[in-house]
Backbone as JSON, one array per atom type, in Angstrom:
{
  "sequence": "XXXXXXXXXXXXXXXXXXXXXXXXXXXXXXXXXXXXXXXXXXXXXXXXXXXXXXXXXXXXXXXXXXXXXXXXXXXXXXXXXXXXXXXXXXXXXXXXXXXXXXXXXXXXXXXXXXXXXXXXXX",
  "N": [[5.1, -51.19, -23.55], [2.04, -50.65, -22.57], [0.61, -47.0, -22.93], [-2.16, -44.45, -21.7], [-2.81, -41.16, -22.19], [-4.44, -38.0, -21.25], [-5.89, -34.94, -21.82], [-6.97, -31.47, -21.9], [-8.69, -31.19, -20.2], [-10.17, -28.63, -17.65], [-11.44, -25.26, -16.26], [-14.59, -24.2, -16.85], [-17.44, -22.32, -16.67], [-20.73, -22.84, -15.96], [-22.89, -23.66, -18.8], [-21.04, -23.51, -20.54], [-18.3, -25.07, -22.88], [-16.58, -28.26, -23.01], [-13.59, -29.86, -24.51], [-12.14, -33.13, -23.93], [-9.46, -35.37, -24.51], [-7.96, -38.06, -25.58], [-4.85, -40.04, -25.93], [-3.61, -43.23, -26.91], [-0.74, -45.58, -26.65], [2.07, -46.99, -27.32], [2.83, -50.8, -27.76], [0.56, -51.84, -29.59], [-1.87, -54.09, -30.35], [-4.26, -53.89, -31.01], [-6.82, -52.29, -30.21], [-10.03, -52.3, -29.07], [-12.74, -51.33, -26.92], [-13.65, -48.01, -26.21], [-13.61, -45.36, -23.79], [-14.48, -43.03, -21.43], [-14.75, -42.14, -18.1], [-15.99, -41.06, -15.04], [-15.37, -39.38, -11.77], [-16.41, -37.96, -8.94], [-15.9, -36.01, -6.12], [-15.99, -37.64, -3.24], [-17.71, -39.94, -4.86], [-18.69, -42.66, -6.07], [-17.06, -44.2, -9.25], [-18.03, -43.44, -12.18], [-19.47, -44.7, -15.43], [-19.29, -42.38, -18.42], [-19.61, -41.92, -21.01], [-18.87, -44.2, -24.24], [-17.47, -45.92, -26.54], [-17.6, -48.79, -29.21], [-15.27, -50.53, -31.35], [-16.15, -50.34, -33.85], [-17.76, -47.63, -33.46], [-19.87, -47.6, -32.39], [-22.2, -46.29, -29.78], [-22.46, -45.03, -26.14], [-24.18, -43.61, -23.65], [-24.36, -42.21, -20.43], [-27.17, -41.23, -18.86], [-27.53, -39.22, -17.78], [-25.32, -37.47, -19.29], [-26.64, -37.65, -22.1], [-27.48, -36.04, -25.19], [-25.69, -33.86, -24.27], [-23.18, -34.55, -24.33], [-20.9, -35.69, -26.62], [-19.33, -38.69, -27.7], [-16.11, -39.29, -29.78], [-13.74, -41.07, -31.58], [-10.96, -41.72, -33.15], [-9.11, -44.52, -35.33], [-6.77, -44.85, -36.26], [-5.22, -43.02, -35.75], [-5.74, -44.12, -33.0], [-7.53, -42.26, -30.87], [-9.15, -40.95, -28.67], [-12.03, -38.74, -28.11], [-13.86, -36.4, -26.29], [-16.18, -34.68, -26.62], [-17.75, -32.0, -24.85], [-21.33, -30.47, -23.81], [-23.2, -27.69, -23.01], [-22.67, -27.54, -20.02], [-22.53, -28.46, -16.24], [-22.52, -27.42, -13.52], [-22.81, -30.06, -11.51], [-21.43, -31.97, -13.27], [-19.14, -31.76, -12.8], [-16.23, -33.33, -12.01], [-13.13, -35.09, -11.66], [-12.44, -36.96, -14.91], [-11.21, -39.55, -16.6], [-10.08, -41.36, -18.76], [-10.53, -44.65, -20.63], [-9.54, -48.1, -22.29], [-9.43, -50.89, -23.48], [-7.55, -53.05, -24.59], [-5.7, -54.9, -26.94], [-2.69, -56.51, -27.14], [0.25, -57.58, -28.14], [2.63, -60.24, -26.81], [4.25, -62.77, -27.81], [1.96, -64.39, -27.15], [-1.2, -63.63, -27.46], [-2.86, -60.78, -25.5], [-5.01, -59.31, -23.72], [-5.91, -56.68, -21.96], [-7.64, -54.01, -19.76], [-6.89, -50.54, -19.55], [-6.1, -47.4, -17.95], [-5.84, -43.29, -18.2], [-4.45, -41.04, -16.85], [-6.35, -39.09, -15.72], [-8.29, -36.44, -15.69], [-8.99, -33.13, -14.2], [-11.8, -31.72, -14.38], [-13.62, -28.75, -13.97], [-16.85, -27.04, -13.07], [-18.04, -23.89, -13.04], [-20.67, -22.11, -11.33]],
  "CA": [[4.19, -50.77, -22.49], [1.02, -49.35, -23.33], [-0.09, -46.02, -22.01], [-3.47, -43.16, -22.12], [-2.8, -39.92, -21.96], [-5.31, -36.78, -21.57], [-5.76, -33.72, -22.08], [-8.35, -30.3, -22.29], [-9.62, -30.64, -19.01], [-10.23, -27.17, -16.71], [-12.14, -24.5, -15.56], [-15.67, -23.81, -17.22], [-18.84, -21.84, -16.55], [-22.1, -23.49, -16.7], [-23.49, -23.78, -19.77], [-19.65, -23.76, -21.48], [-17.75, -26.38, -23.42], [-14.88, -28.23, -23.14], [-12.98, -30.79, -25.2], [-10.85, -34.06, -23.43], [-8.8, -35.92, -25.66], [-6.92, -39.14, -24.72], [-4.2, -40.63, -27.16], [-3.58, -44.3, -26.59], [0.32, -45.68, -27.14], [3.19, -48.33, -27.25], [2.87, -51.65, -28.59], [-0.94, -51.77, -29.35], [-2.29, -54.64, -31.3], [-5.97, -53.41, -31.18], [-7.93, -51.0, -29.75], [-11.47, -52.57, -28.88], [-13.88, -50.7, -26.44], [-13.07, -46.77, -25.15], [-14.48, -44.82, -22.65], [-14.73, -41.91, -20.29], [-15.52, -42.17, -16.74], [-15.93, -39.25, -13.93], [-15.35, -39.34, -10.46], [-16.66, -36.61, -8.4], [-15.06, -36.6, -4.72], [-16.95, -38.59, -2.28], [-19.05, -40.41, -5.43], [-17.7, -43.9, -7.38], [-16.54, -43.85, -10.65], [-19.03, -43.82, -13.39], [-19.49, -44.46, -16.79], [-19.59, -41.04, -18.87], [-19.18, -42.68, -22.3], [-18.08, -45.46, -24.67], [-17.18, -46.07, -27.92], [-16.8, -49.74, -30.1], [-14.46, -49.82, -32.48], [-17.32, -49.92, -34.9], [-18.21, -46.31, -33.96], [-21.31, -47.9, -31.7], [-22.24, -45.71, -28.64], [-23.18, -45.43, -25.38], [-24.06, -42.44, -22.94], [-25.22, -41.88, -19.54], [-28.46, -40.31, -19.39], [-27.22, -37.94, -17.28], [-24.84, -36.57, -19.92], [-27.39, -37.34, -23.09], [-27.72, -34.7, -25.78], [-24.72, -33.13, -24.19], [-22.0, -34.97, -24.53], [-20.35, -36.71, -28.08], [-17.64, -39.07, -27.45], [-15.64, -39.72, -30.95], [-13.13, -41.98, -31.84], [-9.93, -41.88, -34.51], [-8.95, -46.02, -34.89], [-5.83, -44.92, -37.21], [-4.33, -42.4, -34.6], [-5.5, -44.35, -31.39], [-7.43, -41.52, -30.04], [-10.35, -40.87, -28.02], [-12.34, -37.38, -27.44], [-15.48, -36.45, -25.36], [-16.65, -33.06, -26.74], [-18.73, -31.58, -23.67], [-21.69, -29.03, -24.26], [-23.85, -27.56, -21.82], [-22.32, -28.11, -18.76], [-23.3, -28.42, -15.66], [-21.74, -27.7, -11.84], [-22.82, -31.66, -11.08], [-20.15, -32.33, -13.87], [-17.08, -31.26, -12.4], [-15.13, -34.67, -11.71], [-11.77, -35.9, -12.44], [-12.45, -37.64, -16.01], [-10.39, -40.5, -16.79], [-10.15, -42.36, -20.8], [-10.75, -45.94, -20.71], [-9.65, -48.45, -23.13], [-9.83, -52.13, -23.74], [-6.45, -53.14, -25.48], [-4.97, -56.22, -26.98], [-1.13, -56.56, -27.45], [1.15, -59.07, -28.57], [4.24, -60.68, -26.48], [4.45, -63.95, -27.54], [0.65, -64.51, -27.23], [-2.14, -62.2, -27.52], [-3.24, -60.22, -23.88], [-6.26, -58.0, -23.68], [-6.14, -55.77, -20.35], [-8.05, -52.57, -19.33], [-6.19, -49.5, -18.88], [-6.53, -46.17, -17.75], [-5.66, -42.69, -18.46], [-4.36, -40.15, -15.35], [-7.06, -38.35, -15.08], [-8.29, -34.89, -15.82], [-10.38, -32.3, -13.63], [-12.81, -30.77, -15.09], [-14.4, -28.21, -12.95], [-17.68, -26.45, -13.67], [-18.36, -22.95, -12.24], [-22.19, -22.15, -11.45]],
  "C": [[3.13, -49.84, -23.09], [0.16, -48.22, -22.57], [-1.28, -45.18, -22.63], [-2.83, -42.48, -21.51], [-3.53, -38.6, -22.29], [-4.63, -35.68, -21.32], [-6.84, -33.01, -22.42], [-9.22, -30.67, -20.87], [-9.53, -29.11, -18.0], [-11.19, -26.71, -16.21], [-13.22, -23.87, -16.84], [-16.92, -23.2, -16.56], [-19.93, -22.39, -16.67], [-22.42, -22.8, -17.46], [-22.11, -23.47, -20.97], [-19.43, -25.23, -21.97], [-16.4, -26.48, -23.15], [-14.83, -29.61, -23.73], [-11.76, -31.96, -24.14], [-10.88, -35.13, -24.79], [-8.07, -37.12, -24.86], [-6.09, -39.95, -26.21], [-3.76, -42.24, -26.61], [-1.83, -44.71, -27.19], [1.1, -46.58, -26.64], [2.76, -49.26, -28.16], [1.53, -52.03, -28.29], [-1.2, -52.71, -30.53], [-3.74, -53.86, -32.38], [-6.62, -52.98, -29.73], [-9.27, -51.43, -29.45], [-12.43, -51.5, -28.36], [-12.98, -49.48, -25.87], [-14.02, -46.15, -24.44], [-14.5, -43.67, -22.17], [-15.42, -42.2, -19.18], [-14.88, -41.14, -15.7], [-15.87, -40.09, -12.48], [-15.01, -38.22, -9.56], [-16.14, -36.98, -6.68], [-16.77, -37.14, -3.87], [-18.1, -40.16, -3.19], [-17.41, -41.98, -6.23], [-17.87, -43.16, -8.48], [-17.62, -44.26, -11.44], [-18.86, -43.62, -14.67], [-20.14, -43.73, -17.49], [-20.37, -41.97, -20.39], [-18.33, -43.68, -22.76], [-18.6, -45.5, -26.09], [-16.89, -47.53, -28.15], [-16.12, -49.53, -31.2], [-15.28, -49.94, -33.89], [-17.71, -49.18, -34.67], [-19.72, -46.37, -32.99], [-21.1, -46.96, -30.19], [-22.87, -45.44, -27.54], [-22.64, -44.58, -24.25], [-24.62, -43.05, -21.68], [-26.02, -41.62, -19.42], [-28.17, -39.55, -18.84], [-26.34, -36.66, -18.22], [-25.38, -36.84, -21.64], [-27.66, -36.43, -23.87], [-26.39, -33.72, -25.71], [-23.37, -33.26, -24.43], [-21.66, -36.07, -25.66], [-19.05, -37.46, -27.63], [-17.6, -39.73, -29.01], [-14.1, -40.68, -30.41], [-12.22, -42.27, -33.52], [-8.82, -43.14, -34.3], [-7.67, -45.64, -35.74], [-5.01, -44.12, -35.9], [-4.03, -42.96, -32.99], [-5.9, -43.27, -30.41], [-8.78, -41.47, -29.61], [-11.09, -39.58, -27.46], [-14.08, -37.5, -26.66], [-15.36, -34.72, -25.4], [-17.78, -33.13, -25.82], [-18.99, -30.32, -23.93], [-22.59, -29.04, -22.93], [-23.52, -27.86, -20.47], [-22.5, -27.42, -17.56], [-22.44, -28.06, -14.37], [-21.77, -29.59, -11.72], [-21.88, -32.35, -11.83], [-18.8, -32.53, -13.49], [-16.91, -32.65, -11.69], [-14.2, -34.69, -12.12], [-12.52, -36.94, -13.44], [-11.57, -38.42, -16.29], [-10.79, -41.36, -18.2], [-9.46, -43.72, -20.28], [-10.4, -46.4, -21.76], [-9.46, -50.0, -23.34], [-8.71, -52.5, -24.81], [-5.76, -54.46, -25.55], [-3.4, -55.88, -27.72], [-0.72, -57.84, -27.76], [2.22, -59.14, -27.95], [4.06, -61.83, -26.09], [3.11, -64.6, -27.79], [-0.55, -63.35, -27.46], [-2.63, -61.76, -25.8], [-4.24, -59.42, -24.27], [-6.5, -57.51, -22.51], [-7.24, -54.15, -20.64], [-6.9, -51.66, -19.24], [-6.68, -48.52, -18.66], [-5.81, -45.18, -17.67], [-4.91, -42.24, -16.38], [-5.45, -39.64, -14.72], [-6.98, -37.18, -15.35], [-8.88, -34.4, -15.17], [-10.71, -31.61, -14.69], [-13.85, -29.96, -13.55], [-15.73, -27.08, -13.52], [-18.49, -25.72, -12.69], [-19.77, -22.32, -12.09], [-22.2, -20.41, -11.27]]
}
């Protein structure tokens, strides 16, 4: 069974940083596309960031300049260093990932993390 699990979300100040981390695990062939996506109450879920497993990337413009999402393909892990931040930030964050397994055949599903708040104090 393959699970995400985060971590480093909380309570920040505008114009603070914070670090989420997501580790990816079980029986994982490959790792393809990762992600980050927010969901602020009342708003859909949007796409923060994304990573290929070639290292290729791809922001929001809303969080441009401010936000790095990296990617370690040996550990299976996924971070989204956040600078400058904003009140309009604060969502539950959730790590995305695009995963192929093996039982029997090959499978490639979506999954998703729990979820972190991140809250950002003005």
């Amino acid at each position: 069974q393959v699970q995400l699990v985060e971590s480093g979300g909380g309570l920040v100040q505008a114009g603070g940083s914070l670090k989420l981390s997501c580790a990816a695990s079980g029986s994982i062939f490959r790792i393809n596309a990762m992600g980050w996506y927010r969901q602020a109450p009342g708003k859909q879920r949007e796409l923060v960031a994304a990573i290929t497993s070639g290292g290729s990337t791809n922001y929001a413009d809303s969080v441009k300049g401010r936000f790095t999402i990296s990617r370690d393909n040996a550990k299976n892990t996924v971070a989204l260093q956040m600078a400058s931040l904003k009140p309009e930030d604060t969502a539950v964050y959730y790590c995305n990932a695009e995963i192929t397994y093996y039982r029997g055949v090959f499978y490639t599903h979506d999954y998703w993390g729990q979820g972190t708040q991140v809250t950002v104090s003005s």
